[in-house]
XYZ file of C-alpha atoms in Angstrom:
355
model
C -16.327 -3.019 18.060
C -18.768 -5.566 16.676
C -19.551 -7.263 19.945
C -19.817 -3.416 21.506
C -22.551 -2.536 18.944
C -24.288 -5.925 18.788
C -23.277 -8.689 21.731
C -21.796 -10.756 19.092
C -18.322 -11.867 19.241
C -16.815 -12.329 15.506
C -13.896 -11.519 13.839
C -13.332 -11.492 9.946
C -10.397 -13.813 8.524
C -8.203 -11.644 7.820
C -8.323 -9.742 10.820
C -7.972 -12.871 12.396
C -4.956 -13.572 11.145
C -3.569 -10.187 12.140
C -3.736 -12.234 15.384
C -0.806 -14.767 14.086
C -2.826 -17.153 16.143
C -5.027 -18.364 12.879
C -5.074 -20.787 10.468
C -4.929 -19.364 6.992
C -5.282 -22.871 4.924
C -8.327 -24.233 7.027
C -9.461 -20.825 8.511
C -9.709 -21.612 12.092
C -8.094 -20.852 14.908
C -5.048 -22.513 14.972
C -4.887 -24.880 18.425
C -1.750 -25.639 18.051
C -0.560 -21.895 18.574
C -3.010 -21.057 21.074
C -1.981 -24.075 23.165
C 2.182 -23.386 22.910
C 1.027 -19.707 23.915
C -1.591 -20.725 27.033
C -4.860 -19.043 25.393
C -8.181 -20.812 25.557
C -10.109 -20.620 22.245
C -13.114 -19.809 24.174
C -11.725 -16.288 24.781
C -11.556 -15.810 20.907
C -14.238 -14.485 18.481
C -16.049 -16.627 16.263
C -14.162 -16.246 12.821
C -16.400 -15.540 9.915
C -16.073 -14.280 6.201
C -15.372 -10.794 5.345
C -19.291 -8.800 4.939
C -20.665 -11.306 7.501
C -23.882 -10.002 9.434
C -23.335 -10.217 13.077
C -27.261 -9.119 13.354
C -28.974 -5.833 14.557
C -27.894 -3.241 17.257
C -28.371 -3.906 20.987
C -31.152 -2.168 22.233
C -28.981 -0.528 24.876
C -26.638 0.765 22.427
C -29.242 2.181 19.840
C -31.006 3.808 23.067
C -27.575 6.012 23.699
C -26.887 6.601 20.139
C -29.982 7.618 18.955
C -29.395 5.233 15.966
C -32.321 2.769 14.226
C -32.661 -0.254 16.272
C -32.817 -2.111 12.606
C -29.142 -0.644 12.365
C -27.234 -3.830 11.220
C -23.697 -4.383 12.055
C -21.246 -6.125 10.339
C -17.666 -7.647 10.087
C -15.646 -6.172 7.364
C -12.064 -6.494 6.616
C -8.643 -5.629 7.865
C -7.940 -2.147 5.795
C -5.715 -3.182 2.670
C -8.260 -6.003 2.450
C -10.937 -2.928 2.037
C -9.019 -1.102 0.009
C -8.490 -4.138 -2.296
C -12.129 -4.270 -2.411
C -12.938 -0.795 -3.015
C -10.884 -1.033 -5.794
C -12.345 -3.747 -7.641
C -9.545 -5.504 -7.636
C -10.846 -9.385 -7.632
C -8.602 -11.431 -9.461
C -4.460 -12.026 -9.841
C -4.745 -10.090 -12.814
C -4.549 -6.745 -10.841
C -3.082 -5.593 -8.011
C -3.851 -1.836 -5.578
C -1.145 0.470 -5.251
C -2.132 2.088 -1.760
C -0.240 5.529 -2.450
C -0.727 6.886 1.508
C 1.146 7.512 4.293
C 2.513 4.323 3.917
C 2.751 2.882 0.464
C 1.530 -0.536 0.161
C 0.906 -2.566 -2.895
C -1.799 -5.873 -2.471
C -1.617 -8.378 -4.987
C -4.267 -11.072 -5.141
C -3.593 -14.834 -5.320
C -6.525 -16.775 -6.943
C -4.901 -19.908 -4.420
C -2.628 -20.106 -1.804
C 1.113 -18.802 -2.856
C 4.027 -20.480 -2.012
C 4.453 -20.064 1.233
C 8.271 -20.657 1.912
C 8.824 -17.573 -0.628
C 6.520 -15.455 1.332
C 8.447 -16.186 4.487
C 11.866 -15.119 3.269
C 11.046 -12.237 2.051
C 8.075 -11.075 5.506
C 4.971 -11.138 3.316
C 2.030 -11.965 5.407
C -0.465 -14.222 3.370
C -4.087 -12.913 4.366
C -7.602 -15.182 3.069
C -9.346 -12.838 0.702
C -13.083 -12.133 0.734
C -13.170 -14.766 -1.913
C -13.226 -18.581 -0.845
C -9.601 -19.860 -1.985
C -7.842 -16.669 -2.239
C -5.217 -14.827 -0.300
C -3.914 -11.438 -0.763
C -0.083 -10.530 0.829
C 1.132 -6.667 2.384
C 4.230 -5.677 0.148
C 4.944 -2.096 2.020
C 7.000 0.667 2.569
C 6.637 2.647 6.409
C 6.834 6.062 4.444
C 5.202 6.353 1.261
C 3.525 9.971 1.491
C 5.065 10.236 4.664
C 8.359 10.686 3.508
C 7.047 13.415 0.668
C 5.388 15.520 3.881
C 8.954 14.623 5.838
C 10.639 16.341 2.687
C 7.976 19.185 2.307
C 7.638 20.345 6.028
C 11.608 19.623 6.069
C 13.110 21.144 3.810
C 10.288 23.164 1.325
C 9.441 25.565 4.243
C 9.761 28.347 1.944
C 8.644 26.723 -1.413
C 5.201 26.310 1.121
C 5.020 29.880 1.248
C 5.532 30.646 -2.527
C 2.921 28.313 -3.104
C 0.452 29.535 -1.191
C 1.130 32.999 -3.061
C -0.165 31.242 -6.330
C -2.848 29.502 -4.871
C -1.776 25.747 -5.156
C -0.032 23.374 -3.538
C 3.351 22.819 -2.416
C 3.427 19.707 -4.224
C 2.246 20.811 -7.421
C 5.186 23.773 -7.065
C 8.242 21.566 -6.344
C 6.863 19.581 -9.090
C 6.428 22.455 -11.611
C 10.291 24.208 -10.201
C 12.403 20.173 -11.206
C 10.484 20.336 -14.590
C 11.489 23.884 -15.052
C 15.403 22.967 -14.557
C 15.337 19.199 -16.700
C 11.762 18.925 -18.559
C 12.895 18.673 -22.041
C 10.410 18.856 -24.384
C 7.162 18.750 -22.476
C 7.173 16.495 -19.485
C 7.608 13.233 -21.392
C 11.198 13.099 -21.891
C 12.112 14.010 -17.893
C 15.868 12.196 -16.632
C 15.131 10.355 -13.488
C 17.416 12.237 -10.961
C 19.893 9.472 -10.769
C 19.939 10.495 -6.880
C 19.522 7.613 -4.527
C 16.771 7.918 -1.918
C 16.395 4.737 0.536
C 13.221 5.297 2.348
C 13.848 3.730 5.780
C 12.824 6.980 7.585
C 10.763 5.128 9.675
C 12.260 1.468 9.503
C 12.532 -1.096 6.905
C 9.448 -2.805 5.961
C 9.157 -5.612 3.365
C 11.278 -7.580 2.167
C 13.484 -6.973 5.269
C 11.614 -5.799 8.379
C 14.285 -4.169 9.617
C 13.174 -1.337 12.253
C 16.745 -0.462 12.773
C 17.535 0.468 9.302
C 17.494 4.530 8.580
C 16.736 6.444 5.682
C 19.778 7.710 3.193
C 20.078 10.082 0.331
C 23.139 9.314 -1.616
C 24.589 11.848 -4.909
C 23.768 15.460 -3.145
C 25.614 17.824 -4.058
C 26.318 21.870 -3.240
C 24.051 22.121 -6.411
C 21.394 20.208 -5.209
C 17.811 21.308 -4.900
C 15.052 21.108 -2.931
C 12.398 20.304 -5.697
C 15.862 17.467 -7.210
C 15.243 16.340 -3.225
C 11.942 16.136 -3.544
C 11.703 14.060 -6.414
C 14.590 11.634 -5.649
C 12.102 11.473 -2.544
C 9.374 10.005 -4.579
C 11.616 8.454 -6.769
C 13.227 5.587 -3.759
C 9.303 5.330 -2.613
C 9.031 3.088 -5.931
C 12.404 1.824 -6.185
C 11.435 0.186 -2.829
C 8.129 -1.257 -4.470
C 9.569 -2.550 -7.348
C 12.201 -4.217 -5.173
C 9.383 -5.783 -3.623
C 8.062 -7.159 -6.682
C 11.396 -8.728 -7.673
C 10.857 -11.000 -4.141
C 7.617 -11.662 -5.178
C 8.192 -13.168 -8.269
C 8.436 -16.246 -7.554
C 5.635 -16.427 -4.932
C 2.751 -16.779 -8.002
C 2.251 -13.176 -8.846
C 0.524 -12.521 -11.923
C -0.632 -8.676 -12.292
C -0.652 -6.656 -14.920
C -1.658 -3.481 -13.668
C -2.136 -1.376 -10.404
C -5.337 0.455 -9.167
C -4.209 3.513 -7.039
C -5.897 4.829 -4.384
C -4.695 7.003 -1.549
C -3.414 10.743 -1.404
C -0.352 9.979 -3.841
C -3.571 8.660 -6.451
C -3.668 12.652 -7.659
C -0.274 13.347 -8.277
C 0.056 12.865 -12.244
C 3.642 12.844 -11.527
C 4.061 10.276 -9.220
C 1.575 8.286 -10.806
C 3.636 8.116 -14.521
C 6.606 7.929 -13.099
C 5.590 4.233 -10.760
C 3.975 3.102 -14.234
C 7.505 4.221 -16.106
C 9.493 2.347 -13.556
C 7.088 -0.831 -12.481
C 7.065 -1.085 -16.719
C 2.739 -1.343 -16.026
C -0.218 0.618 -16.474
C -1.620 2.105 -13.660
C -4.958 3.552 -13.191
C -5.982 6.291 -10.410
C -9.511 6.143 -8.743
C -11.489 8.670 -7.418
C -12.246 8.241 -4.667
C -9.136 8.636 -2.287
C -10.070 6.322 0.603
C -11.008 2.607 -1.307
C -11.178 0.977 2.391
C -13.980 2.898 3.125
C -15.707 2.065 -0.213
C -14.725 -1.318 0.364
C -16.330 -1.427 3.492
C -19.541 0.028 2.331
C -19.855 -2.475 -0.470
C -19.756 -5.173 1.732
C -22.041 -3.929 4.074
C -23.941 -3.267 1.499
C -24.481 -6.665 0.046
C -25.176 -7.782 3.668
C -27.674 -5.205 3.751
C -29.160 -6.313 0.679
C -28.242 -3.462 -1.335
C -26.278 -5.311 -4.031
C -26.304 -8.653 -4.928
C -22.469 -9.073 -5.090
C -19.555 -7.088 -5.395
C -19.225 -7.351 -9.165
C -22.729 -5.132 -8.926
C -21.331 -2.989 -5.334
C -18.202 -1.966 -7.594
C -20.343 -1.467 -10.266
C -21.961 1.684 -8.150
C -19.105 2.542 -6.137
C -15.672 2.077 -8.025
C -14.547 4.846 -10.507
C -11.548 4.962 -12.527
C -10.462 8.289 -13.450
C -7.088 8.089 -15.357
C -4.932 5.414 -16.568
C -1.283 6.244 -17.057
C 1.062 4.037 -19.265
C 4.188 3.587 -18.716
C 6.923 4.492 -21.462
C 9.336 2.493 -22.962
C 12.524 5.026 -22.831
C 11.903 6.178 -19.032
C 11.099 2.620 -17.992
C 14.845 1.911 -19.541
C 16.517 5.074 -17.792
C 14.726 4.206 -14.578
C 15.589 0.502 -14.733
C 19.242 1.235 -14.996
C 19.320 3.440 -11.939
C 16.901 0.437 -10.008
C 20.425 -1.490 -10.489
C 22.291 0.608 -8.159
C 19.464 0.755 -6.161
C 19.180 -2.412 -5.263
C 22.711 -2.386 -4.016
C 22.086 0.520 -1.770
C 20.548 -1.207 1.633
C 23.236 -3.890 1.949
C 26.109 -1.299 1.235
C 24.639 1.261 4.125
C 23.013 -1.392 6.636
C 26.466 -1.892 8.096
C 27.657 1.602 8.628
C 24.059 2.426 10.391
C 23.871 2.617 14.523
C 21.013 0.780 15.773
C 20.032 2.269 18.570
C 17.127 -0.178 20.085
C 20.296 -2.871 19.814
């Protein structure tokens, strides 16, 4: 896209090493993989820092887009790399909980993490926009995608008694499980002690396992939808905070999440992940951070800020920071344990069919 719009062929770092064909600790192309796979560097981009200026539109191109020819274009980022940015998240001391179709959570590493622990558990290690750090993918397939699975699934006609109050399905599922086990107010809610393992689409990190499924274990002729619904969410952060467990040893040091993404304005969902990753976590407001992360490094190339200390100054909000409690983090902690269990004890009984 950046040599379409200016006739200059660069690619950032880190989508270079989307390419598995760079060289994360000296950021170059790596010759030793291009040669053992027959590609001449020549044919390759130029890499270049995150935010760098590949210069002004091509005349051409502004003439059949009707845009400025002063237009500037520039490299940005591979998308969690945005969204870390347009979260302000700059240091190891935070991390972005990416709360969208697929849930991701991007820790930074103020140096390079041990590399042997990212490769047994799949983590890709990706340079940051900052010189010396690195930032790593821990992911789920089906983060919100497995709540719309559940919703256009199974809530067809909790979607229609929603619609008769005016909100959202969401918001009604919610308000139907706290109406059965709320105690109290919403702060002393059971976790559903339901087992959700959210492979609907494939295993992601730690295990990159496409042929895994997903399972829902403790149904019973009881059971409801809005119970469903929040076991649902429920194995989305069991999953995470299995994923932090592998990461422990690679260096991480966070102490909190910044949310973005759909999943950011559920207040449910967002107390229970700081209840069960034992963290606070704070929501954002604006939904999309890798567009906001691409703007503020455009706009420092553009010479609208001088850094991005001052672009998330302008452009990243908080909104609200939920705590996590000592008694649920407890309750869910004890459930994690059979959790954790769950993908070796199914894995075996599940037909892969691309084998």
């Amino acid at each position: 896209m950046v040599f379409a719009l200016s006739g200059v062929a660069q690619i950032d770092y880190s989508l270079a090493a989307r390419t598995m064909a760079f060289d994360i600790t000296s950021l170059k192309w790596s010759s030793e993989m291009l040669e053992h796979a027959g590609i001449d560097e020549k044919l390759l981009s130029r890499p270049v820092p995150s935010g760098t200026a590949a210069g002004t539109i091509l005349r051409e191109v502004a003439e059949q887009t009707g845009w400025s020819g002063k237009t500037l274009i520039v490299s940005v980022s591979h998308d969690q790399v945005a969204a870390a940015v347009g979260s302000g998240v700059f240091s190891g001391d935070a991390a972005v909980d990416g709360a969208g179709t697929v849930e991701c959570i991007t820790p930074v590493y103020d140096e390079l993490p041990d590399l042997d622990v990212m490769y047994q558990g799949n983590y890709a290690v990706v340079p940051y926009v900052f010189p010396g750090k690195y930032v790593c993918y821990a992911f789920s397939y089906t983060g919100g995608a497995l709540i719309q699975w559940c919703v256009d699934t199974l809530a067809k006609k909790e979607k229609e008694l929603a619609e008769e109050q005016g909100i959202s399905v969401n918001e009604f599922l919610e308000s139907l499980f706290e109406d059965v086990h709320g105690n109290q107010g919403k702060d002393f809610t059971e976790p559903t002690g339901m087992l959700v393992l959210p492979h609907f689409a494939g295993a992601a990190t730690p295990y990159m396992d496409t042929g895994s499924k997903g399972v829902i274990v403790g149904l019973t002729a009881g059971t409801k939808v809005s119970e469903i619904y929040r076991a649902c969410m429920e194995g989305v952060v069991y999953e995470m905070l299995l994923n932090m467990e592998h990461l422990q040893d690679s260096g991480i040091r966070f102490h909190e999440l910044h949310a973005t993404g759909g999943g950011a304005r559920s207040q449910v969902w967002m107390q229970m992940k700081a209840d069960m990753l034992g963290m606070p976590i704070t929501a954002l407001k604006t939904v999309d951070a890798g567009t906001v992360g691409s703007a503020m490094l455009t706009g420092i190339a553009a010479g609208c800020f001088r850094d991005l200390t001052d672009a998330a100054g302008y452009m990243v909000e908080k909104t609200v920071t939920y705590v996590p409690r000592q008694d649920m983090h407890e309750k869910y902690r004890a459930v994690y344990q059979r959790y954790r269990r769950l993908y070796e004890a199914v894995r075996p009984l599940i037909q892969d069919n691309e084998s």
